[in-house]
Amino acid sequence: MTNEPTADLIEVDVLVVGGGPAGSTAATLLARRGRSVLLLEKGHHPRFHIGESLLPMNLPILERLGVLEQVRAIGTFKPGAEFPVDDVNFNTFRFERAIDARFGYAYQVKREEFDQLLFEHARANGVDAREGVKVDRIVFGADGRPAEAHATAEDGRPLRVRMRYLVDASGRDTLVGSQLKLKQKNTLHQSAAIFSHFTGVARRPGEDAGNITVQRFEHGWMWLIPLRQDVMSVGAVCFPEYLKTRRGDNEGFLMRTLESEPAAWNRMQDAVRVAPVHVTGNYSYTCTRMTGPGWVMVGDAYAFVDPVFSSGVYLGMNSAEQAAEVVDGTLADPAREAALQRAMTVRLKRGLKHFQWFIYRFTTPVMQHLFNNPRNVWQVEQAVISMLAGDVFDNRKVLRRLRIFRAIYAITALQLAPKALRGWLRRRRQVGVQVSGDTLQPGNP
């Protein structure tokens, strides 16, 4: 006989797996609808996470959640995004110039503070929010719907959860995607990254001190994200073949990479590293389905794309809002489930495709030429700013002009044909290059 502990059993309306921004958002909104919600997070807040830069379109969601002022208190004011043209000059795209801008700014946040704020807010709204509990697997019933979840607390005690609906907000773990084998490597784009936090990094003067800097370099792009208390998040998203050339310690590789671009390196002269150096492996993927009978994925559980436009947190929270509508609507009227899930999938895929189109081409000579020489013909530049702000789902004025931008891109590609072809071939070559590592690994001390 074994002395295995008996699993505790919890019965709820909704189980949310993952206590990041997407999971906490969905849990909060469903609890406000009167649903009993269990939110399980395998780690403990505060916990490190990449992705500190929010978009203006995050702010209405934060306002609806009732945490905008709290985020303002922990955030760094971000009026725009800047893209260096050469070693000295740069173009700044200010969010206030976006089409129909409601918020002409955003914030940069330390994710450990931001994620903890949202998690605790979910608990304050009636969510049974638990940390240190890992969901191991989902048991599906004969009808194909999730019937039970098996989880384990960090002290080894098992937990069983019976739920009427499952929200998978497990991030890159992609609980449902992995279990049902839905997760697929992105065949169009791959990249890997190395990054850390520093103090003493030079900032822009005045209000521009809070801008994110996105710096292209020969092997990808770099970011400098200003945070509170003189902290700067600094990293490079690289072609996998370049990251595989690293030798020796990761910090040395990161610093040599930054040194290759004077525009970035000049700001690092007094920098002091204050956090581990992290390395990611290939991380672009998409699941073949976003929804199924009795379950829905949100945020990174469904897809993760190159973070060049800081879209991750916004895509997660935006999908969480819509998932809450799907879940609540289905629990109220099960006959509506298919229609609600279909509407969510169509809308979110449409917005994600607009981000992906720009992301896949960002490091090409054609896109570099267009970003270095912006023109506001037919408000196309303002539409690009709207995209950078996250407004890619419902604003038809923006979507129409982004289609015009695609035509301009195609014409420019013909004009720059040899360079454009070389850029395309190099991008395609990266898809087959594998790099190991994960953002959640401790990194170098």
XYZ file of C-alpha atoms in Angstrom:
445
model
C 0.000 0.000 0.000
C 1.068 3.576 -0.650
C 0.531 6.552 1.575
C -0.105 9.014 -1.213
C -2.131 11.980 0.035
C -5.751 12.187 -1.007
C -6.331 14.905 -3.557
C -8.437 17.837 -2.455
C -11.419 18.420 -4.743
C -12.621 21.885 -5.762
C -15.656 22.534 -7.936
C -15.897 25.884 -9.729
C -17.513 27.506 -12.719
C -14.189 28.460 -14.298
C -10.612 27.290 -13.899
C -7.994 29.751 -15.156
C -4.503 28.281 -15.541
C -1.742 30.893 -15.340
C -1.505 34.035 -13.220
C 0.047 36.417 -15.740
C -1.712 39.489 -17.159
C -4.038 37.443 -19.403
C -5.069 34.968 -16.709
C -5.593 37.617 -14.041
C -7.636 39.744 -16.447
C -9.945 36.888 -17.476
C -10.355 35.746 -13.875
C -11.211 39.238 -12.618
C -13.811 39.890 -15.305
C -15.496 36.513 -14.818
C -15.619 36.915 -11.037
C -17.300 40.273 -11.545
C -19.958 38.459 -13.585
C -20.742 36.363 -10.533
C -18.849 33.251 -11.642
C -16.858 31.172 -9.174
C -13.273 31.308 -10.472
C -10.154 29.421 -9.424
C -6.880 30.946 -10.686
C -3.801 28.723 -10.402
C -0.269 30.062 -10.882
C 2.649 27.620 -10.762
C 5.125 30.255 -9.557
C 5.054 33.005 -6.955
C 4.670 36.728 -7.418
C 6.740 38.802 -7.773
C 8.491 36.854 -10.521
C 10.738 37.939 -13.361
C 9.275 38.163 -16.824
C 10.269 39.739 -20.088
C 7.929 42.167 -21.832
C 7.976 45.434 -19.890
C 6.593 47.764 -22.545
C 2.832 48.357 -22.694
C 0.851 49.871 -25.574
C -1.677 52.715 -25.471
C -4.436 50.202 -26.237
C -3.596 48.488 -22.926
C -4.828 51.534 -21.044
C -8.573 51.231 -21.757
C -8.389 47.631 -20.526
C -6.581 48.706 -17.363
C -9.204 51.404 -16.917
C -12.028 48.872 -17.217
C -10.285 46.619 -14.724
C -9.973 49.543 -12.325
C -6.172 49.460 -12.004
C -5.047 52.260 -14.327
C -4.033 54.591 -11.508
C -2.116 51.806 -9.773
C -0.239 51.062 -12.990
C 0.435 54.753 -13.480
C 2.057 54.792 -10.032
C 4.506 51.970 -10.887
C 5.041 52.845 -14.550
C 7.356 55.001 -16.621
C 5.518 57.389 -18.932
C 5.959 56.286 -22.551
C 4.841 58.862 -25.140
C 6.212 57.023 -28.152
C 8.624 54.636 -29.813
C 11.869 55.689 -31.445
C 13.755 54.044 -34.277
C 17.356 55.206 -34.847
C 18.221 56.161 -38.434
C 21.990 56.271 -37.943
C 24.501 56.693 -35.117
C 23.057 60.079 -34.106
C 19.612 60.644 -35.627
C 16.377 58.831 -34.909
C 12.692 59.058 -35.767
C 10.183 59.171 -32.926
C 6.656 57.935 -33.573
C 4.465 59.640 -30.977
C 1.323 57.806 -29.981
C -0.666 61.052 -29.778
C -0.523 61.125 -33.607
C -2.372 57.812 -33.955
C -5.712 57.865 -35.759
C -8.546 58.347 -33.238
C -6.078 58.161 -30.347
C -7.881 57.886 -27.021
C -4.666 57.511 -25.051
C -1.682 59.181 -26.676
C 0.777 57.443 -24.391
C 1.481 54.191 -22.579
C 3.726 52.974 -19.755
C 6.811 50.838 -19.305
C 6.519 48.588 -16.248
C 8.615 46.140 -14.282
C 6.718 42.971 -15.015
C 7.186 41.522 -11.536
C 5.307 44.545 -10.149
C 2.702 44.698 -12.910
C 1.865 40.989 -12.848
C 1.610 40.930 -9.060
C -0.674 43.970 -9.101
C -3.080 42.275 -11.525
C -2.971 38.966 -9.635
C -3.757 40.605 -6.308
C -6.494 42.661 -7.964
C -8.101 39.429 -9.174
C -8.076 38.127 -5.605
C -9.606 41.376 -4.361
C -12.420 40.884 -6.889
C -13.391 37.509 -5.444
C -11.135 35.157 -7.404
C -9.727 32.159 -5.522
C -6.175 32.948 -6.647
C -3.499 30.475 -5.590
C 0.246 30.488 -6.172
C 2.673 27.584 -6.176
C 0.162 25.203 -7.776
C 1.058 23.588 -11.103
C -1.644 22.130 -13.310
C -0.236 18.865 -14.621
C -2.943 17.768 -17.033
C -6.537 18.149 -18.075
C -8.887 15.180 -18.118
C -11.359 15.401 -20.977
C -14.747 13.756 -20.798
C -16.391 11.529 -23.379
C -17.997 14.650 -24.873
C -14.558 16.171 -25.491
C -14.998 18.858 -22.863
C -12.572 19.406 -19.965
C -14.019 17.563 -17.008
C -11.275 17.780 -14.426
C -7.817 19.219 -13.880
C -5.099 17.478 -11.918
C -2.687 19.825 -10.183
C 0.111 19.608 -7.630
C 0.985 22.127 -4.929
C 4.654 22.805 -4.291
C 4.492 20.758 -1.065
C 3.497 17.776 -3.192
C -0.158 17.768 -2.218
C -2.413 16.864 -5.157
C -5.433 18.892 -6.159
C -8.389 17.994 -8.385
C -10.516 20.672 -9.952
C -13.876 20.130 -11.581
C -14.891 23.067 -13.734
C -17.582 24.021 -16.159
C -15.108 25.923 -18.317
C -11.335 26.144 -18.740
C -9.304 29.233 -19.642
C -5.757 28.336 -20.625
C -3.553 31.317 -19.792
C -0.471 29.187 -19.167
C 1.790 31.241 -21.436
C 4.587 29.434 -23.213
C 3.723 26.243 -21.318
C 0.633 26.105 -23.562
C -1.048 23.532 -21.344
C -3.881 22.584 -23.683
C -1.827 23.147 -26.807
C 0.886 20.783 -25.595
C -1.510 18.157 -24.285
C -3.618 18.109 -27.466
C -0.531 18.559 -29.677
C -1.833 21.803 -31.178
C 1.372 23.822 -30.794
C 3.298 24.382 -34.016
C 6.577 26.154 -34.651
C 6.164 29.287 -36.726
C 7.310 28.410 -40.230
C 7.595 32.040 -41.346
C 9.693 33.638 -38.624
C 12.116 32.667 -35.881
C 14.306 34.647 -33.544
C 16.059 34.305 -30.214
C 17.062 36.863 -27.606
C 19.593 37.836 -24.953
C 18.856 40.553 -22.403
C 19.264 41.958 -18.895
C 18.612 45.024 -16.715
C 21.115 47.852 -16.198
C 21.378 51.121 -14.304
C 23.281 54.166 -15.550
C 22.100 53.881 -19.168
C 21.721 57.314 -20.777
C 18.133 58.407 -21.413
C 16.677 60.879 -23.841
C 16.038 64.377 -22.490
C 12.679 65.558 -21.169
C 9.497 63.673 -21.923
C 11.309 61.436 -24.413
C 13.171 59.832 -21.484
C 10.408 57.221 -21.299
C 10.374 56.220 -24.967
C 11.238 52.694 -25.983
C 14.159 52.548 -28.416
C 14.056 49.889 -31.132
C 17.445 49.677 -32.822
C 18.052 47.531 -35.884
C 21.469 45.939 -36.288
C 23.035 43.522 -38.745
C 21.728 40.412 -37.012
C 18.307 41.539 -35.757
C 17.166 44.359 -33.481
C 17.872 45.743 -29.999
C 15.646 47.311 -27.378
C 16.207 49.856 -24.617
C 13.202 50.174 -22.308
C 13.378 52.779 -19.504
C 11.970 51.610 -16.169
C 11.697 53.232 -12.740
C 14.622 53.766 -10.380
C 17.124 54.330 -13.212
C 16.689 50.769 -14.490
C 16.881 50.103 -18.229
C 15.838 46.819 -19.814
C 18.345 46.178 -22.596
C 18.395 43.274 -24.985
C 18.832 42.032 -28.512
C 16.479 39.867 -30.526
C 18.763 38.040 -32.913
C 18.656 35.779 -35.893
C 19.154 32.289 -34.420
C 22.254 31.676 -36.531
C 23.885 34.736 -34.917
C 23.020 33.704 -31.356
C 24.544 30.294 -32.007
C 27.928 31.986 -32.571
C 28.153 33.098 -28.929
C 31.200 31.833 -27.076
C 32.099 32.309 -23.449
C 29.826 34.112 -21.023
C 26.447 35.501 -22.047
C 27.159 38.961 -20.650
C 30.208 39.326 -22.863
C 28.187 38.303 -25.913
C 25.429 40.791 -25.057
C 27.888 43.627 -24.565
C 29.728 42.854 -27.806
C 26.409 42.829 -29.621
C 25.466 46.231 -28.218
C 28.933 47.567 -29.055
C 28.293 46.803 -32.723
C 25.765 49.661 -32.862
C 27.196 53.047 -31.788
C 23.713 54.526 -31.322
C 23.053 51.975 -28.565
C 26.590 51.593 -27.255
C 27.060 55.326 -26.653
C 24.232 55.141 -24.112
C 25.840 52.199 -22.276
C 29.107 53.878 -21.230
C 28.134 54.176 -17.530
C 25.910 51.087 -17.436
C 26.011 48.642 -14.520
C 24.235 45.304 -14.827
C 21.788 44.695 -11.951
C 20.052 41.483 -13.060
C 20.949 38.112 -14.567
C 21.620 37.818 -18.294
C 18.849 35.726 -19.830
C 18.898 33.885 -23.129
C 15.860 32.611 -24.971
C 15.670 29.944 -27.608
C 13.398 29.962 -30.639
C 10.086 31.213 -29.395
C 7.706 31.929 -32.255
C 4.806 29.478 -32.384
C 1.063 29.292 -32.948
C -1.488 26.682 -31.917
C -3.731 25.281 -34.623
C -6.829 26.107 -32.563
C -7.679 28.858 -30.089
C -10.849 27.287 -28.724
C -12.593 23.963 -28.281
C -15.612 22.543 -26.460
C -15.429 23.912 -22.939
C -12.058 25.626 -23.277
C -10.389 28.725 -24.667
C -6.768 29.886 -24.908
C -5.608 33.439 -24.229
C -2.343 35.290 -24.799
C 0.860 33.316 -25.199
C -0.946 30.031 -24.598
C -2.229 30.400 -28.172
C 0.661 32.147 -29.906
C 3.892 33.986 -29.284
C 5.500 36.274 -31.828
C 8.658 38.353 -31.949
C 8.164 41.202 -29.412
C 9.513 44.008 -31.616
C 6.304 46.076 -31.280
C 5.700 45.253 -27.586
C 2.415 43.568 -28.417
C 2.573 40.618 -26.009
C 0.873 41.984 -22.887
C -1.756 43.803 -24.929
C -2.600 40.749 -27.041
C -2.876 38.685 -23.868
C -5.158 41.089 -22.017
C -7.228 41.842 -25.110
C -7.832 38.143 -25.741
C -8.623 37.662 -22.044
C -11.380 40.270 -22.228
C -12.959 38.526 -25.171
C -12.502 35.106 -23.570
C -14.438 36.333 -20.538
C -17.324 37.204 -22.864
C -17.147 33.756 -24.462
C -17.078 31.913 -21.151
C -19.773 33.958 -19.442
C -22.014 33.858 -22.517
C -21.604 30.095 -22.871
C -22.309 29.387 -19.216
C -25.474 31.479 -19.495
C -26.555 29.896 -22.797
C -24.570 26.820 -23.960
C -26.161 27.000 -27.410
C -24.162 30.193 -28.103
C -20.740 28.636 -27.515
C -19.794 27.914 -31.141
C -20.821 31.369 -32.353
C -19.031 33.148 -29.489
C -15.844 31.152 -30.003
C -15.920 31.716 -33.755
C -16.281 35.496 -33.338
C -13.383 35.579 -30.885
C -11.134 33.539 -33.168
C -11.865 35.642 -36.269
C -11.269 38.940 -34.489
C -8.085 37.953 -32.677
C -6.508 36.261 -35.684
C -7.212 39.368 -37.772
C -5.390 41.637 -35.336
C -2.539 39.194 -34.813
C -1.965 38.964 -38.572
C -1.472 42.727 -38.818
C 1.229 42.609 -36.140
C 2.818 39.566 -37.738
C 2.970 41.144 -41.186
C 5.070 44.021 -39.837
C 7.109 41.821 -37.509
C 8.143 39.396 -40.223
C 9.457 42.267 -42.350
C 10.827 44.623 -39.708
C 14.498 43.771 -40.231
C 14.297 43.867 -44.043
C 15.967 46.655 -46.033
C 12.553 47.669 -47.393
C 10.981 48.225 -43.965
C 14.088 49.988 -42.719
C 13.871 52.387 -45.684
C 10.181 53.119 -45.016
C 10.672 53.651 -41.262
C 13.691 55.891 -41.900
C 11.737 57.988 -44.413
C 8.190 58.205 -43.047
C 5.559 59.987 -45.153
C 2.010 60.652 -44.060
C 0.397 60.315 -47.502
C -3.285 59.381 -46.978
C -2.513 59.200 -43.219
C -0.460 56.057 -43.790
C 2.210 57.093 -41.271
C -0.502 57.737 -38.681
C -1.935 54.288 -39.395
C 1.482 52.753 -38.717
C 1.589 54.664 -35.427
C -1.878 53.293 -34.663
C -0.509 49.802 -35.284
C 2.385 50.549 -32.929
C -0.246 51.657 -30.387
C -2.089 48.347 -30.769
C -5.132 49.556 -32.696
C -5.312 46.675 -35.194
C -8.621 44.996 -34.378
C -11.664 47.154 -34.980
C -10.711 50.566 -36.376
C -11.571 50.413 -40.089
C -9.841 53.705 -40.825
C -6.591 52.225 -39.554
C -7.039 48.872 -41.274
C -7.735 50.494 -44.665
C -4.575 52.583 -44.460
C -2.474 49.636 -43.356
C -3.523 47.915 -46.573
C -2.276 50.973 -48.475
C 1.015 50.702 -46.584
C 1.356 47.118 -47.791
C 1.024 48.341 -51.369
C 3.688 50.978 -50.728
C 5.909 48.259 -49.269
C 5.489 46.129 -52.398
C 6.350 49.030 -54.699
C 9.407 49.896 -52.593
C 10.508 46.251 -52.646
C 10.549 46.369 -56.445
C 12.650 49.520 -56.342
C 15.082 47.879 -53.902
C 14.835 44.445 -55.527
C 18.381 43.085 -54.953
C 18.483 44.186 -51.296
C 14.904 43.058 -50.751
C 15.649 39.590 -52.115
C 18.728 39.170 -49.933
C 16.745 40.216 -46.869
C 13.941 37.783 -47.672
C 16.324 34.875 -48.212
C 18.113 35.530 -44.948
C 14.857 35.694 -43.011
C 13.695 32.412 -44.510
C 16.993 30.738 -43.601
C 16.498 31.457 -39.883
C 13.398 29.278 -39.586
C 15.460 26.082 -39.676
C 18.073 27.194 -37.115
C 17.565 25.867 -33.590
C 18.735 27.638 -30.421
C 18.063 26.271 -26.927
C 17.313 28.278 -23.807
C 14.337 29.878 -22.118
C 13.509 33.265 -20.652
C 12.560 31.713 -17.329
C 15.927 30.076 -16.770
C 18.062 31.792 -14.104
C 20.707 33.033 -16.538
C 24.167 34.187 -15.523
C 24.394 35.774 -12.062
